[in-house]
Amino acid sequence: MFTIKFVVEPNKTIFAVMERIRHYLEQIAKVSDEDWKIFSSFLKNQTIPKKTIFHKLGEIENYISFLEYGVVRLFMPSKDKDSEKDMTFGFCFKFEFVSAYDSFLSRQPSTYQLETLTESKLWSISYQDLQEVYEKTKMGNLIGRITAERLFLIKSKREQSLLFDDAKTRYLNLFKERPKLFQEIPLKYIASYIGITPQALSRIRKNIF
């Protein structure tokens, strides 16, 4: 079982990451220095090994995290515990927020899991600490908004693609949007994400390349 262990980073490293997180937030709205000082004081980091499920089905999500580096998969595990039948519905990459946010928000058990596909470093704020940010700053809602929008777009984009595009189009669109994804993620997860079997994906790739 994976246990979250937060560690202390050198000041120079912390500053660089904090600037990156602030820049990400300020693509949506300006953050005051005072608000930023309060929010950033709560952020703690953890490095999670490759292929680690760090949020499990049925658990209540207690963190919103920012990926300094790494790749995280969002998936619903197969009921018969066959990993080949897991339903992958999203990926998160460096410089993005990741969370089982619907569980975080509702305080209800999650219906899916989060897994690192590569070694990943996360900067996290807990649910309890974020409530304090809400009370003391104007930026608390901004964090929630960005995370909620991120989760919605992950799910919505995949659902619309499954409804309106054929498998080849879904593959080509994904390849066009995130070419590096195919270097970092096993093809079986990509196949699951676009709603086909690994064998069908292999046939599509052979016809294209």
PDB file of C-alpha atoms in Angstrom:
ATOM      1  CA  MET A   1       0.000   0.000   0.000  1.00  0.00           C
ATOM      2  CA  PHE A   2       1.353   3.396  -0.960  1.00  0.00           C
ATOM      3  CA  THR A   3       1.738   5.922   1.847  1.00  0.00           C
ATOM      4  CA  ILE A   4       1.968   9.629   1.089  1.00  0.00           C
ATOM      5  CA  LYS A   5       5.219  11.084   2.429  1.00  0.00           C
ATOM      6  CA  PHE A   6       5.700  14.816   2.099  1.00  0.00           C
ATOM      7  CA  VAL A   7       9.267  16.091   1.956  1.00  0.00           C
ATOM      8  CA  VAL A   8      11.055  19.423   2.206  1.00  0.00           C
ATOM      9  CA  GLU A   9      12.693  20.839  -0.938  1.00  0.00           C
ATOM     10  CA  PRO A  10      15.547  23.388  -1.218  1.00  0.00           C
ATOM     11  CA  ASN A  11      14.269  26.974  -1.365  1.00  0.00           C
ATOM     12  CA  LYS A  12      15.468  27.479  -4.947  1.00  0.00           C
ATOM     13  CA  THR A  13      13.521  24.457  -6.162  1.00  0.00           C
ATOM     14  CA  ILE A  14      10.415  25.497  -4.274  1.00  0.00           C
ATOM     15  CA  PHE A  15      10.536  28.994  -5.750  1.00  0.00           C
ATOM     16  CA  ALA A  16      10.738  27.680  -9.321  1.00  0.00           C
ATOM     17  CA  VAL A  17       7.805  25.333  -8.846  1.00  0.00           C
ATOM     18  CA  MET A  18       5.729  27.944  -7.046  1.00  0.00           C
ATOM     19  CA  GLU A  19       6.244  30.337  -9.946  1.00  0.00           C
ATOM     20  CA  ARG A  20       5.103  27.658 -12.377  1.00  0.00           C
ATOM     21  CA  ILE A  21       1.938  26.954 -10.364  1.00  0.00           C
ATOM     22  CA  ARG A  22       1.161  30.655 -10.031  1.00  0.00           C
ATOM     23  CA  HIS A  23       1.638  31.169 -13.773  1.00  0.00           C
ATOM     24  CA  TYR A  24      -0.766  28.295 -14.450  1.00  0.00           C
ATOM     25  CA  LEU A  25      -3.416  29.856 -12.217  1.00  0.00           C
ATOM     26  CA  GLU A  26      -2.935  33.327 -13.635  1.00  0.00           C
ATOM     27  CA  GLN A  27      -3.843  32.119 -17.095  1.00  0.00           C
ATOM     28  CA  ILE A  28      -7.385  32.286 -15.696  1.00  0.00           C
ATOM     29  CA  ALA A  29      -7.265  35.189 -13.239  1.00  0.00           C
ATOM     30  CA  LYS A  30      -4.774  37.459 -11.493  1.00  0.00           C
ATOM     31  CA  VAL A  31      -3.640  36.301  -8.051  1.00  0.00           C
ATOM     32  CA  SER A  32      -2.620  38.880  -5.470  1.00  0.00           C
ATOM     33  CA  ASP A  33       0.707  38.522  -3.671  1.00  0.00           C
ATOM     34  CA  GLU A  34      -1.062  38.252  -0.329  1.00  0.00           C
ATOM     35  CA  ASP A  35      -3.403  35.512  -1.511  1.00  0.00           C
ATOM     36  CA  TRP A  36      -0.540  33.659  -3.155  1.00  0.00           C
ATOM     37  CA  LYS A  37       1.555  33.742   0.014  1.00  0.00           C
ATOM     38  CA  ILE A  38      -1.273  32.140   1.982  1.00  0.00           C
ATOM     39  CA  PHE A  39      -2.081  29.485  -0.618  1.00  0.00           C
ATOM     40  CA  SER A  40       1.508  28.487  -1.383  1.00  0.00           C
ATOM     41  CA  SER A  41       2.310  28.101   2.324  1.00  0.00           C
ATOM     42  CA  PHE A  42      -0.005  25.072   2.391  1.00  0.00           C
ATOM     43  CA  LEU A  43       1.515  23.248  -0.592  1.00  0.00           C
ATOM     44  CA  LYS A  44       3.551  20.143   0.188  1.00  0.00           C
ATOM     45  CA  ASN A  45       5.270  17.808  -2.235  1.00  0.00           C
ATOM     46  CA  GLN A  46       5.512  14.082  -2.746  1.00  0.00           C
ATOM     47  CA  THR A  47       7.339  11.941  -5.294  1.00  0.00           C
ATOM     48  CA  ILE A  48       5.336   8.858  -6.250  1.00  0.00           C
ATOM     49  CA  PRO A  49       6.924   5.821  -7.928  1.00  0.00           C
ATOM     50  CA  LYS A  50       5.889   4.638 -11.378  1.00  0.00           C
ATOM     51  CA  LYS A  51       2.785   2.392 -11.571  1.00  0.00           C
ATOM     52  CA  THR A  52       1.435   3.405  -8.170  1.00  0.00           C
ATOM     53  CA  ILE A  53      -2.285   3.766  -7.469  1.00  0.00           C
ATOM     54  CA  PHE A  54      -2.283   6.723  -5.103  1.00  0.00           C
ATOM     55  CA  HIS A  55      -6.032   7.224  -4.947  1.00  0.00           C
ATOM     56  CA  LYS A  56      -8.254   4.136  -4.843  1.00  0.00           C
ATOM     57  CA  LEU A  57     -11.823   3.351  -5.762  1.00  0.00           C
ATOM     58  CA  GLY A  58     -14.095   3.911  -2.758  1.00  0.00           C
ATOM     59  CA  GLU A  59     -11.743   6.328  -0.987  1.00  0.00           C
ATOM     60  CA  ILE A  60     -12.587   9.962  -0.322  1.00  0.00           C
ATOM     61  CA  GLU A  61     -10.194  12.270  -2.131  1.00  0.00           C
ATOM     62  CA  ASN A  62      -8.377  14.539   0.318  1.00  0.00           C
ATOM     63  CA  TYR A  63      -6.025  16.416  -2.019  1.00  0.00           C
ATOM     64  CA  ILE A  64      -5.826  18.644  -5.049  1.00  0.00           C
ATOM     65  CA  SER A  65      -2.373  18.327  -6.599  1.00  0.00           C
ATOM     66  CA  PHE A  66      -0.261  20.068  -9.220  1.00  0.00           C
ATOM     67  CA  LEU A  67       1.973  17.824 -11.345  1.00  0.00           C
ATOM     68  CA  GLU A  68       5.513  19.143 -11.449  1.00  0.00           C
ATOM     69  CA  TYR A  69       6.388  16.210 -13.692  1.00  0.00           C
ATOM     70  CA  GLY A  70       5.015  12.794 -14.590  1.00  0.00           C
ATOM     71  CA  VAL A  71       1.884  11.237 -16.095  1.00  0.00           C
ATOM     72  CA  VAL A  72      -1.237  10.202 -14.186  1.00  0.00           C
ATOM     73  CA  ARG A  73      -4.021   7.949 -15.461  1.00  0.00           C
ATOM     74  CA  LEU A  74      -7.664   8.284 -14.380  1.00  0.00           C
ATOM     75  CA  PHE A  75      -9.512   4.988 -14.686  1.00  0.00           C
ATOM     76  CA  MET A  76     -12.388   2.836 -13.492  1.00  0.00           C
ATOM     77  CA  PRO A  77     -11.098  -0.618 -12.526  1.00  0.00           C
ATOM     78  CA  SER A  78     -12.707  -3.714 -13.986  1.00  0.00           C
ATOM     79  CA  LYS A  79     -15.199  -5.416 -11.680  1.00  0.00           C
ATOM     80  CA  ASP A  80     -13.605  -8.809 -12.353  1.00  0.00           C
ATOM     81  CA  LYS A  81     -10.155  -7.378 -11.513  1.00  0.00           C
ATOM     82  CA  ASP A  82      -8.886  -7.922 -15.063  1.00  0.00           C
ATOM     83  CA  SER A  83      -6.597  -4.948 -15.690  1.00  0.00           C
ATOM     84  CA  GLU A  84      -7.030  -5.391 -19.443  1.00  0.00           C
ATOM     85  CA  LYS A  85     -10.685  -4.409 -18.990  1.00  0.00           C
ATOM     86  CA  ASP A  86     -10.073  -1.281 -16.901  1.00  0.00           C
ATOM     87  CA  MET A  87     -11.719   1.794 -18.437  1.00  0.00           C
ATOM     88  CA  THR A  88      -9.216   4.602 -18.834  1.00  0.00           C
ATOM     89  CA  PHE A  89     -10.993   7.928 -19.301  1.00  0.00           C
ATOM     90  CA  GLY A  90      -8.272  10.517 -18.876  1.00  0.00           C
ATOM     91  CA  PHE A  91      -4.621  11.428 -18.444  1.00  0.00           C
ATOM     92  CA  CYS A  92      -2.949  14.306 -16.610  1.00  0.00           C
ATOM     93  CA  PHE A  93       0.487  15.631 -17.487  1.00  0.00           C
ATOM     94  CA  LYS A  94       3.091  17.977 -16.018  1.00  0.00           C
ATOM     95  CA  PHE A  95       1.963  21.485 -15.107  1.00  0.00           C
ATOM     96  CA  GLU A  96      -1.670  20.388 -14.700  1.00  0.00           C
ATOM     97  CA  PHE A  97      -3.893  19.913 -11.660  1.00  0.00           C
ATOM     98  CA  VAL A  98      -4.976  16.375 -10.828  1.00  0.00           C
ATOM     99  CA  SER A  99      -7.554  15.136  -8.334  1.00  0.00           C
ATOM    100  CA  ALA A 100     -10.590  12.898  -8.004  1.00  0.00           C
ATOM    101  CA  TYR A 101     -12.269  16.249  -7.664  1.00  0.00           C
ATOM    102  CA  ASP A 102     -15.906  15.153  -7.567  1.00  0.00           C
ATOM    103  CA  SER A 103     -15.038  13.063  -4.493  1.00  0.00           C
ATOM    104  CA  PHE A 104     -12.933  15.896  -3.062  1.00  0.00           C
ATOM    105  CA  LEU A 105     -15.849  18.285  -3.424  1.00  0.00           C
ATOM    106  CA  SER A 106     -18.705  16.022  -2.305  1.00  0.00           C
ATOM    107  CA  ARG A 107     -16.739  14.178   0.424  1.00  0.00           C
ATOM    108  CA  GLN A 108     -18.168  10.951  -1.005  1.00  0.00           C
ATOM    109  CA  PRO A 109     -16.212   7.816  -2.020  1.00  0.00           C
ATOM    110  CA  SER A 110     -14.609   8.040  -5.442  1.00  0.00           C
ATOM    111  CA  THR A 111     -15.864   5.985  -8.392  1.00  0.00           C
ATOM    112  CA  TYR A 112     -12.440   5.794 -10.030  1.00  0.00           C
ATOM    113  CA  GLN A 113      -8.712   5.585  -9.309  1.00  0.00           C
ATOM    114  CA  LEU A 114      -5.584   7.646  -9.970  1.00  0.00           C
ATOM    115  CA  GLU A 115      -2.379   5.904 -11.013  1.00  0.00           C
ATOM    116  CA  THR A 116       1.077   7.172 -11.927  1.00  0.00           C
ATOM    117  CA  LEU A 117       2.295   5.827 -15.275  1.00  0.00           C
ATOM    118  CA  THR A 118       5.749   7.330 -14.719  1.00  0.00           C
ATOM    119  CA  GLU A 119       7.486   8.570 -11.601  1.00  0.00           C
ATOM    120  CA  SER A 120       5.524  11.688 -10.708  1.00  0.00           C
ATOM    121  CA  LYS A 121       6.050  14.627  -8.427  1.00  0.00           C
ATOM    122  CA  LEU A 122       2.977  16.327  -6.988  1.00  0.00           C
ATOM    123  CA  TRP A 123       2.494  19.512  -4.976  1.00  0.00           C
ATOM    124  CA  SER A 124      -0.655  19.054  -2.943  1.00  0.00           C
ATOM    125  CA  ILE A 125      -3.068  20.966  -0.766  1.00  0.00           C
ATOM    126  CA  SER A 126      -5.434  19.109   1.548  1.00  0.00           C
ATOM    127  CA  TYR A 127      -9.176  19.572   1.757  1.00  0.00           C
ATOM    128  CA  GLN A 128      -8.869  21.009   5.266  1.00  0.00           C
ATOM    129  CA  ASP A 129      -6.164  23.483   4.253  1.00  0.00           C
ATOM    130  CA  LEU A 130      -8.105  24.568   1.179  1.00  0.00           C
ATOM    131  CA  GLN A 131     -11.071  25.460   3.380  1.00  0.00           C
ATOM    132  CA  GLU A 132      -8.776  27.859   5.203  1.00  0.00           C
ATOM    133  CA  VAL A 133      -7.670  29.312   1.862  1.00  0.00           C
ATOM    134  CA  TYR A 134     -11.351  29.835   0.991  1.00  0.00           C
ATOM    135  CA  GLU A 135     -11.860  31.756   4.221  1.00  0.00           C
ATOM    136  CA  LYS A 136      -8.756  33.947   3.986  1.00  0.00           C
ATOM    137  CA  THR A 137      -8.352  34.644   0.247  1.00  0.00           C
ATOM    138  CA  LYS A 138     -10.188  35.327  -2.971  1.00  0.00           C
ATOM    139  CA  MET A 139      -8.277  32.677  -4.899  1.00  0.00           C
ATOM    140  CA  GLY A 140      -9.756  29.577  -3.258  1.00  0.00           C
ATOM    141  CA  ASN A 141     -12.616  29.488  -5.737  1.00  0.00           C
ATOM    142  CA  LEU A 142     -10.132  29.817  -8.573  1.00  0.00           C
ATOM    143  CA  ILE A 143      -8.416  26.576  -7.544  1.00  0.00           C
ATOM    144  CA  GLY A 144     -11.744  24.788  -7.406  1.00  0.00           C
ATOM    145  CA  ARG A 145     -12.852  26.217 -10.735  1.00  0.00           C
ATOM    146  CA  ILE A 146      -9.707  25.165 -12.590  1.00  0.00           C
ATOM    147  CA  THR A 147      -9.768  21.661 -11.124  1.00  0.00           C
ATOM    148  CA  ALA A 148     -13.487  21.224 -11.859  1.00  0.00           C
ATOM    149  CA  GLU A 149     -13.070  22.461 -15.428  1.00  0.00           C
ATOM    150  CA  ARG A 150     -10.117  20.143 -15.943  1.00  0.00           C
ATOM    151  CA  LEU A 151     -12.099  17.097 -14.779  1.00  0.00           C
ATOM    152  CA  PHE A 152     -15.147  18.098 -16.838  1.00  0.00           C
ATOM    153  CA  LEU A 153     -13.098  18.552 -20.017  1.00  0.00           C
ATOM    154  CA  ILE A 154     -11.371  15.197 -19.566  1.00  0.00           C
ATOM    155  CA  LYS A 155     -14.691  13.375 -19.311  1.00  0.00           C
ATOM    156  CA  SER A 156     -16.666  15.461 -21.800  1.00  0.00           C
ATOM    157  CA  LYS A 157     -14.092  15.353 -24.566  1.00  0.00           C
ATOM    158  CA  ARG A 158     -13.770  11.589 -24.372  1.00  0.00           C
ATOM    159  CA  GLU A 159     -17.546  11.039 -24.264  1.00  0.00           C
ATOM    160  CA  GLN A 160     -18.160  13.259 -27.290  1.00  0.00           C
ATOM    161  CA  SER A 161     -15.399  11.546 -29.244  1.00  0.00           C
ATOM    162  CA  LEU A 162     -16.860   8.111 -28.467  1.00  0.00           C
ATOM    163  CA  LEU A 163     -20.287   9.307 -29.688  1.00  0.00           C
ATOM    164  CA  PHE A 164     -19.295  11.084 -32.888  1.00  0.00           C
ATOM    165  CA  ASP A 165     -15.933   9.745 -34.134  1.00  0.00           C
ATOM    166  CA  ASP A 166     -14.861   6.355 -35.406  1.00  0.00           C
ATOM    167  CA  ALA A 167     -11.923   4.589 -33.767  1.00  0.00           C
ATOM    168  CA  LYS A 168      -9.404   5.683 -36.418  1.00  0.00           C
ATOM    169  CA  THR A 169     -10.445   9.337 -36.072  1.00  0.00           C
ATOM    170  CA  ARG A 170     -10.224   9.145 -32.277  1.00  0.00           C
ATOM    171  CA  TYR A 171      -6.714   7.727 -32.570  1.00  0.00           C
ATOM    172  CA  LEU A 172      -5.539  10.325 -35.094  1.00  0.00           C
ATOM    173  CA  ASN A 173      -7.005  13.210 -33.068  1.00  0.00           C
ATOM    174  CA  LEU A 174      -5.275  11.999 -29.945  1.00  0.00           C
ATOM    175  CA  PHE A 175      -1.988  11.561 -31.793  1.00  0.00           C
ATOM    176  CA  LYS A 176      -2.270  15.075 -33.219  1.00  0.00           C
ATOM    177  CA  GLU A 177      -3.097  16.672 -29.844  1.00  0.00           C
ATOM    178  CA  ARG A 178      -0.562  14.816 -27.715  1.00  0.00           C
ATOM    179  CA  PRO A 179       2.145  13.100 -29.810  1.00  0.00           C
ATOM    180  CA  LYS A 180       4.375  12.613 -26.752  1.00  0.00           C
ATOM    181  CA  LEU A 181       1.588  10.632 -25.112  1.00  0.00           C
ATOM    182  CA  PHE A 182       2.470   7.647 -27.296  1.00  0.00           C
ATOM    183  CA  GLN A 183       6.037   7.684 -26.009  1.00  0.00           C
ATOM    184  CA  GLU A 184       5.010   7.718 -22.349  1.00  0.00           C
ATOM    185  CA  ILE A 185       1.830   5.626 -22.099  1.00  0.00           C
ATOM    186  CA  PRO A 186       1.365   1.887 -22.826  1.00  0.00           C
ATOM    187  CA  LEU A 187      -0.815   1.315 -25.888  1.00  0.00           C
ATOM    188  CA  LYS A 188      -3.321  -0.752 -23.887  1.00  0.00           C
ATOM    189  CA  TYR A 189      -4.272   2.365 -21.913  1.00  0.00           C
ATOM    190  CA  ILE A 190      -4.561   4.438 -25.077  1.00  0.00           C
ATOM    191  CA  ALA A 191      -6.780   1.732 -26.578  1.00  0.00           C
ATOM    192  CA  SER A 192      -9.006   1.816 -23.500  1.00  0.00           C
ATOM    193  CA  TYR A 193      -9.167   5.612 -23.639  1.00  0.00           C
ATOM    194  CA  ILE A 194     -10.442   5.626 -27.227  1.00  0.00           C
ATOM    195  CA  GLY A 195     -12.808   2.725 -26.536  1.00  0.00           C
ATOM    196  CA  ILE A 196     -11.274  -0.153 -28.474  1.00  0.00           C
ATOM    197  CA  THR A 197      -9.229  -3.273 -27.771  1.00  0.00           C
ATOM    198  CA  PRO A 198      -5.426  -3.272 -27.955  1.00  0.00           C
ATOM    199  CA  GLN A 199      -5.711  -5.623 -30.951  1.00  0.00           C
ATOM    200  CA  ALA A 200      -7.966  -3.178 -32.798  1.00  0.00           C
ATOM    201  CA  LEU A 201      -5.562  -0.333 -32.052  1.00  0.00           C
ATOM    202  CA  SER A 202      -2.691  -2.395 -33.397  1.00  0.00           C
ATOM    203  CA  ARG A 203      -4.584  -2.914 -36.677  1.00  0.00           C
ATOM    204  CA  ILE A 204      -5.312   0.823 -36.976  1.00  0.00           C
ATOM    205  CA  ARG A 205      -1.647   1.677 -36.418  1.00  0.00           C
ATOM    206  CA  LYS A 206      -0.520  -0.848 -39.047  1.00  0.00           C
ATOM    207  CA  ASN A 207      -2.861   0.693 -41.626  1.00  0.00           C
ATOM    208  CA  ILE A 208      -1.593   4.201 -40.891  1.00  0.00           C
ATOM    209  CA  PHE A 209       2.151   3.747 -40.538  1.00  0.00           C
TER     210      PHE A 209
END
